[in-house]
Each structure stands twice: as C-alpha cells, then as structure tokens.
Short mmCIF file of C-alpha atoms and ligand atoms in Angstrom, two decimals:
data_model
loop_
_atom_site.label_atom_id
_atom_site.label_comp_id
_atom_site.label_asym_id
_atom_site.label_seq_id
_atom_site.Cartn_x
_atom_site.Cartn_y
_atom_site.Cartn_z
CA MET D 1 19.87 -15.74 -6.01
CA GLU D 2 22.33 -13.07 -5.14
CA VAL D 3 20.47 -9.97 -6.10
CA LEU D 4 22.30 -7.91 -3.76
CA ASN D 5 25.72 -8.74 -4.98
CA GLY D 6 27.68 -5.67 -6.00
CA LYS D 7 24.85 -3.03 -5.38
CA ASN D 8 26.11 -0.03 -3.55
CA ILE D 9 23.79 0.42 -0.56
CA VAL D 10 23.92 3.68 1.64
CA VAL D 11 22.57 2.89 5.21
CA GLY D 12 21.35 6.23 6.86
CA ILE D 13 20.96 5.72 10.66
CA THR D 14 19.36 8.20 12.80
CA GLY D 15 19.00 8.51 16.74
CA SER D 16 16.86 5.99 17.78
CA ILE D 17 17.22 2.90 20.13
CA ALA D 18 16.63 0.68 17.39
CA ALA D 19 20.23 2.01 15.99
CA TYR D 20 21.66 -1.42 17.40
CA LYS D 21 19.54 -3.26 14.65
CA ALA D 22 21.54 -1.43 12.19
CA ALA D 23 24.44 -3.40 12.92
CA ILE D 24 22.80 -6.49 11.98
CA LEU D 25 21.27 -4.72 9.23
CA VAL D 26 24.68 -3.92 7.55
CA ARG D 27 26.07 -7.47 8.32
CA LEU D 28 23.31 -9.13 6.52
CA LEU D 29 24.02 -6.57 3.72
CA THR D 30 27.61 -7.36 3.37
CA CYS D 31 26.95 -11.08 3.30
CA GLU D 32 24.77 -10.53 0.59
CA LYS D 33 27.86 -9.14 -0.94
CA ALA D 34 26.36 -5.63 -1.36
CA ASN D 35 28.63 -2.68 -0.94
CA VAL D 36 27.79 -0.68 1.94
CA LYS D 37 28.46 2.98 3.08
CA VAL D 38 27.00 4.03 6.28
CA ILE D 39 25.93 7.89 7.14
CA MET D 40 24.79 8.33 10.90
CA THR D 41 23.13 11.61 12.19
CA PRO D 42 25.20 13.19 15.20
CA LEU D 43 22.53 11.63 17.68
CA ALA D 44 22.68 8.27 15.96
CA LYS D 45 26.63 7.96 17.39
CA GLN D 46 24.95 7.91 20.81
CA PHE D 47 23.15 4.71 20.38
CA ILE D 48 25.72 2.79 18.58
CA THR D 49 29.40 3.50 17.80
CA PRO D 50 30.60 4.29 14.32
CA LEU D 51 33.39 1.91 15.17
CA THR D 52 31.06 -0.74 15.27
CA MET D 53 29.36 0.60 12.08
CA ALA D 54 32.81 1.14 10.04
CA THR D 55 34.13 -2.26 11.03
CA LEU D 56 30.72 -4.03 9.61
CA SER D 57 30.59 -1.74 6.80
CA LYS D 58 34.18 -2.23 5.86
CA ASN D 59 34.13 1.82 5.16
CA PRO D 60 34.84 4.80 7.13
CA ILE D 61 31.39 6.31 8.82
CA LEU D 62 30.06 9.52 7.49
CA VAL D 63 28.50 12.14 9.88
CA ASP D 64 29.68 15.63 9.27
CA PHE D 65 29.58 17.51 5.94
CA PHE D 66 33.60 17.42 5.99
CA ASN D 67 36.25 15.99 8.09
CA PRO D 68 37.17 18.04 11.08
CA GLU D 69 40.83 16.83 11.06
CA ASN D 70 41.78 17.47 7.43
CA GLY D 71 39.00 19.42 5.92
CA GLU D 72 38.25 16.57 3.41
CA TRP D 73 34.34 17.50 2.11
CA ASN D 74 32.00 14.31 2.40
CA SER D 75 30.17 15.01 -0.72
CA HIS D 76 26.60 14.27 -0.62
CA VAL D 77 26.11 14.69 -4.33
CA SER D 78 28.46 11.68 -5.05
CA LEU D 79 27.25 9.54 -2.25
CA GLY D 80 23.82 10.04 -3.89
CA GLU D 81 25.35 9.27 -7.29
CA TRP D 82 27.12 6.05 -6.11
CA ALA D 83 24.22 4.67 -4.47
CA ASP D 84 21.95 2.09 -6.13
CA ALA D 85 19.68 2.28 -2.88
CA TYR D 86 19.49 4.44 -0.13
CA LEU D 87 18.13 3.02 3.15
CA ILE D 88 17.21 4.96 6.24
CA ALA D 89 16.87 2.67 9.02
CA PRO D 90 16.07 3.37 11.73
CA ALA D 91 14.12 6.71 10.71
CA THR D 92 12.84 8.67 13.40
CA ALA D 93 9.77 10.41 13.34
CA ASN D 94 12.06 13.58 13.49
CA THR D 95 13.90 12.52 10.50
CA ILE D 96 10.91 11.50 8.65
CA GLY D 97 9.48 14.99 9.40
CA LYS D 98 12.56 16.67 7.98
CA MET D 99 12.70 14.56 4.97
CA ALA D 100 8.98 15.20 4.16
CA GLY D 101 9.38 19.00 4.81
CA GLY D 102 12.97 19.33 3.04
CA ILE D 103 14.93 20.33 5.74
CA ALA D 104 18.63 19.41 5.11
CA ASP D 105 20.67 19.92 8.46
CA ASN D 106 22.80 17.29 8.28
CA LEU D 107 24.79 14.96 6.00
CA LEU D 108 21.93 12.02 5.98
CA LEU D 109 19.09 14.41 5.02
CA THR D 110 21.52 16.47 2.18
CA THR D 111 22.15 12.75 0.84
CA TYR D 112 18.37 12.19 0.84
CA LEU D 113 17.59 15.25 -1.37
CA SER D 114 20.47 14.58 -3.77
CA ALA D 115 19.75 10.62 -4.29
CA LYS D 116 18.58 9.79 -7.68
CA CYS D 117 18.23 6.18 -6.56
CA PRO D 118 15.13 4.61 -4.89
CA VAL D 119 14.94 5.49 -1.09
CA PHE D 120 13.92 2.82 1.68
CA VAL D 121 12.57 4.12 4.79
CA SER D 122 12.31 1.76 7.89
CA PRO D 123 10.49 3.54 10.47
CA ALA D 124 11.09 3.29 14.13
CA MET D 125 9.46 5.05 17.14
CA ASP D 126 7.03 4.68 19.88
CA LEU D 127 3.34 3.88 19.12
CA ASP D 128 2.03 7.05 19.71
CA MET D 129 4.55 8.88 17.75
CA PHE D 130 3.96 6.62 14.94
CA ALA D 131 0.01 6.96 15.13
CA HIS D 132 0.26 10.80 15.15
CA PRO D 133 -1.29 12.22 12.27
CA THR D 134 1.82 14.50 11.88
CA THR D 135 3.67 11.43 11.31
CA GLN D 136 1.16 9.53 9.32
CA ASN D 137 0.71 12.55 7.00
CA ASN D 138 4.76 13.00 6.91
CA ILE D 139 4.76 9.26 5.62
CA SER D 140 1.99 9.73 3.09
CA ARG D 141 3.96 12.54 1.82
CA LEU D 142 7.31 10.49 1.48
CA ILE D 143 5.26 7.87 -0.39
CA SER D 144 3.64 10.31 -2.42
CA TYR D 145 7.18 11.42 -3.42
CA GLY D 146 8.11 7.84 -4.60
CA ASN D 147 9.80 6.63 -1.46
CA HIS D 148 9.39 3.01 -0.14
CA ILE D 149 8.42 2.44 3.43
CA ILE D 150 9.02 -0.32 5.09
CA GLU D 151 6.29 -0.91 7.52
CA PRO D 152 7.15 -1.04 11.37
CA GLU D 153 6.10 -3.97 13.29
CA SER D 154 3.81 -4.50 16.42
CA GLY D 155 5.44 -5.82 19.61
CA GLU D 156 7.06 -4.37 22.88
CA LEU D 157 8.77 -1.24 22.18
CA ALA D 158 11.60 0.13 24.12
CA SER D 159 9.25 2.27 26.07
CA GLY D 160 7.75 -0.92 27.45
CA LEU D 161 4.41 -0.08 25.78
CA ILE D 162 3.05 -2.49 23.13
CA GLY D 163 2.00 -1.37 19.63
CA LYS D 164 3.22 -0.43 16.11
CA GLY D 165 6.24 1.14 15.86
CA ARG D 166 9.28 -1.27 16.00
CA MET D 167 11.50 -1.21 13.37
CA ALA D 168 11.08 -4.04 10.83
CA GLU D 169 13.67 -6.80 11.51
CA PRO D 170 16.89 -6.56 9.70
CA ALA D 171 16.09 -9.74 7.77
CA THR D 172 12.55 -8.27 6.68
CA ILE D 173 14.38 -5.12 5.37
CA VAL D 174 16.91 -7.27 3.69
CA GLU D 175 14.04 -9.26 2.02
CA TYR D 176 12.58 -6.21 0.89
CA LEU D 177 15.46 -4.87 -0.90
CA LYS D 178 16.04 -8.33 -2.51
CA LYS D 179 12.57 -8.15 -3.71
CA TYR D 180 12.90 -4.74 -5.02
CA PHE D 181 16.13 -5.69 -7.01
CA SER D 182 14.97 -9.12 -8.21
CA SER D 183 13.02 -6.89 -10.55
CA LYS D 184 9.53 -8.01 -9.40
CA PHE D 185 8.60 -4.04 -9.46
CA THR D 186 7.13 -4.84 -12.81
CA LEU D 187 4.28 -2.22 -12.09
CA GLU D 188 6.96 0.59 -11.15
CA GLY D 189 5.46 4.00 -12.42
CA LYS D 190 2.03 2.66 -12.80
CA LYS D 191 -1.19 4.19 -10.90
CA ILE D 192 -3.57 2.09 -9.88
CA MET D 193 -6.80 2.71 -7.60
CA VAL D 194 -8.63 -0.14 -5.69
CA THR D 195 -11.90 0.05 -4.37
CA ALA D 196 -12.62 -2.15 -1.32
CA GLY D 197 -14.72 -2.89 1.58
CA GLY D 198 -18.80 -2.65 2.10
CA THR D 199 -20.06 0.71 1.80
CA ILE D 200 -22.17 2.02 4.98
CA GLU D 201 -25.46 4.05 4.05
CA PRO D 202 -26.49 5.81 7.29
CA ILE D 203 -30.62 5.78 8.27
CA ASP D 204 -29.87 7.87 11.38
CA PRO D 205 -27.33 8.40 14.01
CA VAL D 206 -27.29 4.58 15.25
CA ARG D 207 -28.43 2.59 12.28
CA TYR D 208 -26.99 1.72 8.79
CA ILE D 209 -27.68 -0.32 6.10
CA SER D 210 -24.44 -2.31 4.89
CA ASN D 211 -22.97 -5.74 3.57
CA TYR D 212 -21.03 -8.75 4.65
CA SER D 213 -17.81 -7.48 2.65
CA SER D 214 -14.48 -7.75 4.60
CA GLY D 215 -12.35 -6.10 2.35
CA LYS D 216 -10.26 -8.85 2.40
CA MET D 217 -10.03 -9.50 -1.43
CA GLY D 218 -9.50 -5.94 -2.55
CA ILE D 219 -6.76 -5.07 0.21
CA ALA D 220 -4.76 -8.40 -0.56
CA LEU D 221 -4.98 -7.19 -4.46
CA ALA D 222 -3.85 -3.46 -3.23
CA GLU D 223 -0.91 -5.10 -1.30
CA GLU D 224 0.10 -7.46 -4.21
CA LEU D 225 -0.09 -4.36 -6.68
CA ALA D 226 1.98 -2.23 -4.44
CA ASP D 227 4.46 -5.35 -3.90
CA ARG D 228 4.99 -5.08 -7.69
CA GLY D 229 5.91 -1.47 -7.61
CA ALA D 230 2.60 0.43 -8.57
CA ASP D 231 1.50 3.53 -6.94
CA VAL D 232 -1.86 2.45 -5.34
CA THR D 233 -4.62 4.43 -4.06
CA LEU D 234 -6.99 2.32 -1.83
CA ILE D 235 -10.71 3.93 -1.49
CA LYS D 236 -11.72 1.98 1.27
CA ALA D 237 -15.31 1.66 2.75
CA SER D 238 -15.72 -0.61 5.77
CA THR D 239 -13.13 -3.45 6.05
CA SER D 240 -12.28 -5.89 8.93
CA VAL D 241 -8.58 -6.31 8.12
CA PRO D 242 -5.47 -3.78 8.34
CA VAL D 243 -3.66 -2.93 5.37
CA LYS D 244 -0.17 -3.77 6.01
CA ASN D 245 1.85 -2.31 3.03
CA GLY D 246 3.00 1.25 3.62
CA ARG D 247 3.21 2.32 0.51
CA ILE D 248 -0.49 2.27 -0.34
CA LYS D 249 -2.19 5.42 -0.14
CA ILE D 250 -5.69 5.20 1.75
CA VAL D 251 -8.73 7.46 0.97
CA ASP D 252 -11.58 6.49 3.39
CA ALA D 253 -14.71 6.71 1.50
CA VAL D 254 -17.37 4.91 3.58
CA SER D 255 -20.86 5.47 1.92
CA ALA D 256 -21.50 4.93 -1.83
CA GLU D 257 -21.50 8.67 -2.53
CA LYS D 258 -18.11 9.41 -0.97
CA MET D 259 -16.86 6.47 -2.85
CA TYR D 260 -18.11 7.94 -5.95
CA VAL D 261 -16.64 11.22 -5.38
CA ALA D 262 -13.30 9.90 -4.41
CA SER D 263 -13.11 7.38 -7.33
CA VAL D 264 -13.90 9.86 -9.85
CA ASN D 265 -11.57 12.34 -8.47
CA GLU D 266 -8.95 9.44 -8.62
CA PHE D 267 -9.68 7.87 -11.87
CA SER D 268 -8.17 10.48 -14.03
CA LYS D 269 -4.93 10.14 -12.48
CA THR D 270 -4.68 6.20 -12.80
CA ASP D 271 -3.62 3.52 -15.36
CA ALA D 272 -5.92 1.40 -13.85
CA ALA D 273 -8.83 1.02 -11.61
CA VAL D 274 -10.00 -2.37 -9.72
CA MET D 275 -13.68 -2.05 -8.52
CA CYS D 276 -13.45 -4.82 -5.56
CA ALA D 277 -15.81 -2.69 -3.06
CA ALA D 278 -19.15 -3.90 -2.39
CA VAL D 279 -21.03 -0.73 -3.09
CA ALA D 280 -24.76 -0.63 -1.93
CA ASP D 281 -27.35 0.11 -4.59
CA TYR D 282 -29.47 1.73 -2.65
CA THR D 283 -29.36 4.20 0.27
CA PRO D 284 -31.93 5.86 2.34
CA THR D 285 -33.57 8.91 0.82
CA ALA D 286 -33.17 11.01 4.12
CA ILE D 287 -30.82 10.76 6.88
CA SER D 288 -32.69 11.27 10.00
CA ASN D 289 -30.63 13.64 12.24
CA SER D 290 -32.33 12.12 15.26
CA LYS D 291 -32.81 8.48 16.39
CA ILE D 292 -35.99 7.21 14.63
CA LYS D 293 -38.54 5.69 17.40
CA LYS D 294 -40.39 2.92 17.09
CA ASN D 295 -44.11 2.71 17.39
CA GLU D 296 -46.76 -0.12 16.79
CA ASN D 297 -47.27 0.26 13.12
CA GLU D 298 -45.17 -1.31 10.46
CA TRP D 299 -42.44 0.80 9.13
CA SER D 300 -40.94 1.06 5.79
CA LEU D 301 -37.62 3.05 4.85
CA SER D 302 -37.67 4.79 1.57
CA LEU D 303 -34.53 4.06 -0.52
CA LYS D 304 -32.99 5.60 -3.50
CA ARG D 305 -30.67 4.57 -6.08
CA THR D 306 -26.80 5.01 -5.43
CA LYS D 307 -24.43 5.87 -8.52
CA ASP D 308 -22.98 2.90 -10.37
CA ILE D 309 -19.32 3.86 -9.94
CA ALA D 310 -17.91 1.28 -12.15
CA ALA D 311 -20.53 1.94 -14.75
CA GLU D 312 -19.59 5.77 -14.59
CA LEU D 313 -16.10 5.13 -14.68
CA GLY D 314 -16.67 3.07 -17.70
CA LYS D 315 -18.22 6.19 -19.29
CA MET D 316 -15.21 8.22 -18.27
CA LYS D 317 -12.53 5.71 -19.40
CA ASN D 318 -9.76 6.92 -21.87
CA ASN D 319 -6.91 4.41 -22.12
CA GLN D 320 -7.30 3.09 -18.53
CA LEU D 321 -7.87 -0.40 -17.59
CA LEU D 322 -11.00 -0.82 -15.72
CA VAL D 323 -11.44 -4.28 -14.00
CA GLY D 324 -14.77 -5.10 -11.82
CA PHE D 325 -15.84 -7.96 -9.69
CA ALA D 326 -19.18 -10.01 -9.64
CA LEU D 327 -20.48 -11.82 -6.60
CA GLU D 328 -23.60 -13.97 -7.83
CA THR D 329 -25.70 -16.65 -6.24
CA ASN D 330 -27.26 -17.64 -9.73
CA ASP D 331 -26.62 -17.57 -13.31
CA GLU D 332 -23.38 -16.67 -12.52
CA GLU D 333 -21.70 -16.25 -15.89
CA THR D 334 -24.43 -14.60 -17.58
CA ASN D 335 -24.66 -12.00 -15.02
CA ALA D 336 -21.14 -11.29 -15.05
CA LEU D 337 -20.93 -10.99 -18.88
CA LYS D 338 -23.87 -8.50 -18.54
CA LYS D 339 -21.95 -6.40 -15.90
CA LEU D 340 -18.72 -6.38 -17.98
CA LYS D 341 -20.53 -5.23 -21.26
CA GLU D 342 -22.87 -2.72 -19.19
CA LYS D 343 -19.80 -1.21 -17.20
CA ASN D 344 -17.61 -1.02 -20.31
CA LEU D 345 -15.14 -3.22 -18.30
CA ASP D 346 -11.97 -4.95 -19.77
CA PHE D 347 -12.55 -7.85 -17.57
CA ILE D 348 -14.33 -9.00 -14.77
CA VAL D 349 -13.44 -11.25 -11.78
CA LEU D 350 -16.43 -13.70 -10.97
CA ASN D 351 -17.09 -15.37 -7.75
CA SER D 352 -20.13 -17.25 -6.58
CA LEU D 353 -21.75 -17.52 -3.39
CA ASN D 354 -22.22 -21.09 -4.07
CA ASP D 355 -18.70 -22.30 -4.21
CA GLU D 356 -17.76 -23.89 -0.92
CA GLY D 357 -15.20 -21.18 0.80
CA ALA D 358 -15.60 -18.61 -1.79
CA GLY D 359 -16.92 -15.02 -1.21
CA PHE D 360 -17.57 -12.66 1.99
CA GLY D 361 -15.44 -12.93 4.89
CA HIS D 362 -13.39 -16.10 3.93
CA ASP D 363 -9.61 -16.07 3.68
CA THR D 364 -10.08 -18.38 0.51
CA ASN D 365 -12.13 -17.73 -3.04
CA LYS D 366 -12.62 -19.29 -6.19
CA ILE D 367 -12.53 -17.13 -9.24
CA LYS D 368 -13.39 -17.16 -13.13
CA ILE D 369 -11.75 -14.24 -14.87
CA ILE D 370 -13.85 -13.22 -18.02
CA TYR D 371 -12.73 -11.01 -20.87
CA ARG D 372 -14.22 -9.03 -23.21
CA ASP D 373 -13.90 -11.36 -25.89
CA GLY D 374 -15.80 -13.89 -23.97
CA THR D 375 -12.77 -16.12 -23.17
CA SER D 376 -12.50 -16.99 -19.55
CA VAL D 377 -9.85 -18.48 -17.10
CA GLU D 378 -10.81 -20.54 -14.14
CA TYR D 379 -8.82 -20.47 -11.02
CA PRO D 380 -9.23 -23.41 -8.11
CA LEU D 381 -10.17 -22.31 -4.47
CA ASN D 382 -7.39 -20.70 -2.92
CA THR D 383 -6.46 -18.08 -0.72
CA LYS D 384 -7.36 -14.66 -1.26
CA LYS D 385 -3.54 -13.49 -0.95
CA ASN D 386 -2.56 -16.13 -3.94
CA LEU D 387 -5.48 -15.20 -5.84
CA SER D 388 -4.52 -11.65 -5.73
CA LYS D 389 -1.33 -12.57 -7.28
CA ASP D 390 -3.45 -14.32 -10.41
CA ILE D 391 -5.53 -11.29 -10.64
CA ALA D 392 -2.51 -8.88 -10.84
CA ASP D 393 -0.87 -11.10 -13.42
CA ALA D 394 -4.10 -10.33 -15.44
CA VAL D 395 -3.80 -6.61 -14.58
CA GLU D 396 -0.25 -6.59 -15.49
CA ARG D 397 -0.53 -8.42 -18.95
CA ASN D 398 -3.50 -6.01 -19.98
CA LEU D 399 -1.71 -2.78 -18.68
CA LEU D 400 1.77 -3.48 -20.21
CA ASN D 401 0.52 -4.89 -23.29
CA SER D 402 -2.04 -2.17 -24.03
N1 CTP A 501 -20.21 -1.34 -8.47
C1 CTP A 501 -19.90 -0.15 -8.34
N2 CTP A 501 -20.89 1.02 -7.90
C2 CTP A 501 -22.14 0.29 -7.51
C3 CTP A 501 -22.37 -0.99 -7.64
C4 CTP A 501 -21.25 -1.79 -7.88
O1 CTP A 501 -18.60 0.33 -8.64
N3 CTP A 501 -22.94 1.20 -7.16
C5 CTP A 501 -19.05 -2.35 -8.73
C6 CTP A 501 -18.54 -3.29 -7.68
O2 CTP A 501 -17.32 -2.64 -7.13
C7 CTP A 501 -18.21 -4.26 -8.77
C8 CTP A 501 -19.38 -4.37 -10.03
O3 CTP A 501 -19.70 -3.01 -9.80
O4 CTP A 501 -16.87 -4.19 -9.33
C9 CTP A 501 -20.42 -5.31 -9.72
O5 CTP A 501 -20.91 -5.04 -8.63
P1 CTP A 501 -22.12 -6.05 -8.08
O6 CTP A 501 -22.51 -5.41 -6.65
O7 CTP A 501 -21.87 -7.46 -8.28
O8 CTP A 501 -23.27 -5.75 -9.21
P2 CTP A 501 -24.24 -4.57 -9.38
O9 CTP A 501 -24.10 -3.79 -10.64
O10 CTP A 501 -24.45 -3.80 -7.97
O11 CTP A 501 -25.68 -5.59 -9.85
P3 CTP A 501 -26.46 -6.28 -8.96
O12 CTP A 501 -26.35 -6.02 -7.51
O13 CTP A 501 -27.95 -6.15 -9.32
O14 CTP A 501 -25.92 -7.93 -8.78
#
C-alpha cells in the first residue's frame, strides 16, 4: 500500500556522521512517491553535500533563512504548513537539546517551532551522549510535546564504541512513517497508564521480598498502545526486559508504596489504566537500616498489608477505563470475577499458572478476558507480543465506544 504517496515530507538533517544515511532515507521516501524537501543545518553540509540531497529529493536544499544570492526568503512558516510530516534524521544531541529548550537559531529549528504537522525525531549520537540524563530528559520533553522519537539502534558506532545511539536504519524510519500514515494511530490523543513488573519490598540493605514477574506482558502492552499513538506512561517496578518504544514515558516505582503514589498521581490525567504489575500484598512492617544478623533461633518477619492500587483507582474512577490482570492457580474464573467486581474494573485479563507456557517469565501466554457483564473471550496460547494486540483491541473498543 502506497501510504506515503503524495505526502509532503520535510526532512531535517543535522551535523552527524549518520547524515550519509539521510541520502538513502530521502531516496526511499521518493521511491514511495512522497514529496520531499530537505533542510540542512550549516554543519550537516560538512557531512553530506547539498548537491547529493538536492538531486535525491528533486528539490533545492534549504539551509539559510534567506538566499544570499537573491535575498529570497526561505519561509519556515510556509514550510511548516506545507509538510504532512517533519522528519529530523539524524537528530544530534545538540539539536534535540535546542528543540527541547525552544532555541531557534537555524532554519531547521524555526521550522520545528512553526510545524503544525507530526514531528518525527531520529536521534544519532555516541552511546554516552545518548545515555546522559540531559539527553534523556530532553527526549522525554520532546515526547511530552507530542513528538515521535524513532529509537536509535544498538551496535557499532562511528566512534568505534559499541552501544545504543546509532540512527535507526532508513528502511525502519520509512516503515515507522508508513505505520503512522496507515492510520494505525487509532489511540492518538488518548493518555494511558500501564503498571508493569514485580515490586520489591526491602527488608534490610541487602534483602527484599519480590516475585517472579518479568514485566514482559506489561511492557509488550505499553509498546502496543504507544504504537497505536496513545500517550503511554509506564509505571515500572522490577523488570527483566528493556522498553524499546521511545515514546513511552517511564516512571520508576519499585515498591508497592512507590507504585501506589505514582499511580494515584497519574490516574486523574489518564483515559485508561491497565494494571499489569505484580504488586506485593505485604511489605515488611519495618525496614532495618543495617544488615540483619543471624542467630541460632528461628526468625519471623513481621509484614503489613500494602495498598491495593487497582482497588484504590476503582474508587477514584470517573470515566476512565480500568483494566486489571489476574494470575491464578485455582478457581481461576471465580477469583478473577471477584477481583473484577471488588476493584471496580471494566475488564480483567485472566491467566492461569496451570496453563503450559503461560504466566511469569514466559514469552508466551494464554488469556481469557472477562467483562463486567460476565461475558468472556478466550485467546489461545500465543506470544505476549501478539496477545498485547488482543488486549489493546479490547482497550480500544471500550475506550472509543465509551
Ligand atoms: N493489584 C494492585 N495492587 C495490589 C495488588 C494487586 O494494583 N496491591 C492489581 C494487579 O496489578 C492486578 C490485580 O490487582 O491487576 C489483581 O492482582 P492479583 O495479585 O492477581 O490479586 P490480588 O488482589 O493481590 O489478590 P490475591 O493476591 O489474593 O490473589
């Protein structure tokens, strides 16, 4: 399907060695029959020539605010209005920082500030620059302004170092745009929070209580919802898999109490909350400041109840969709139904530890979605990635029809 056919795309190129990939990117976009105009920062011209980019894009290259030869004005406003998408690839740490801070000292940046179209940013930099909290904060800010970050890849970098920071491959970027324009962004404008992972309840500086949750299901679901254009906040306890989608805002909340505070804080801002986390029901009554020493006697640990986050949100709920999970070992359906009612959920996703390949740590799962009216839909054993699409479909149906 030629979803990019006739789309007006402004490609912004900044001064990174990855600028050579922009040539292939522009070529791929024109092969998809998109109309491409290229803006380069002054430094970008040192990495790839305007002649190359002009030839490939079939349009003159824009660098300066005006043409020094004839004084013709390069209007960032009309460029921003012309574009159906503004794609900044490669985006250096410097440009990302300026975008986050509202600095507009070149045509690429003024066009960013006047663009009314969706903006896609494909970072390219060394691993340490990418990992630096400043860069990460700037990227979070860009996401919070509604920009789409196309995650850089891991691998060998121009510096010879190996790590995350390499600009996504041109084909991956084109796929991202195609996905966007194939109107799969059905959840655009919706704010969704997802809790994931197993909480950690400290006993003393070296010990804790936790569970086997890997966070795989919750993260897969957060990524699927973000892929559909939702503005996703992931409230994350301990997990064993990375979050790949750069559009997801991550809030670290390792203990049940921290997850409670983060969830309550987020809930009023959301349209839906999906509670995937395995939250400890009990936490030590007191945390010892120093390592607890053994002796010859038996030892028992005093525990107190944690707050039931899903149930609290169920009480706070206005129009939000509230989705829970239930992992059971026996009387599965009865227990799940009880949780659905007691926590005031709209639907609950049941998985049983008795099913082969389902539950903690597996890449696969087998689920049943039970609704408030008692109806249910069973889904056969599948990858968590694929099941996240089924759950996202259920979220979408309930959210968009409410
Ligand atoms: N949940 C929560 N906060 C808790 C406990 C559970 O938000 N303190 C949420 C889970 O994220 C899940 C649902 O409630 O969406 C059910 O969790 P589960 O652990 O299966 O049930 P519990 O209510 O803890 O009941 P039990 O452990 O007795 O089965």
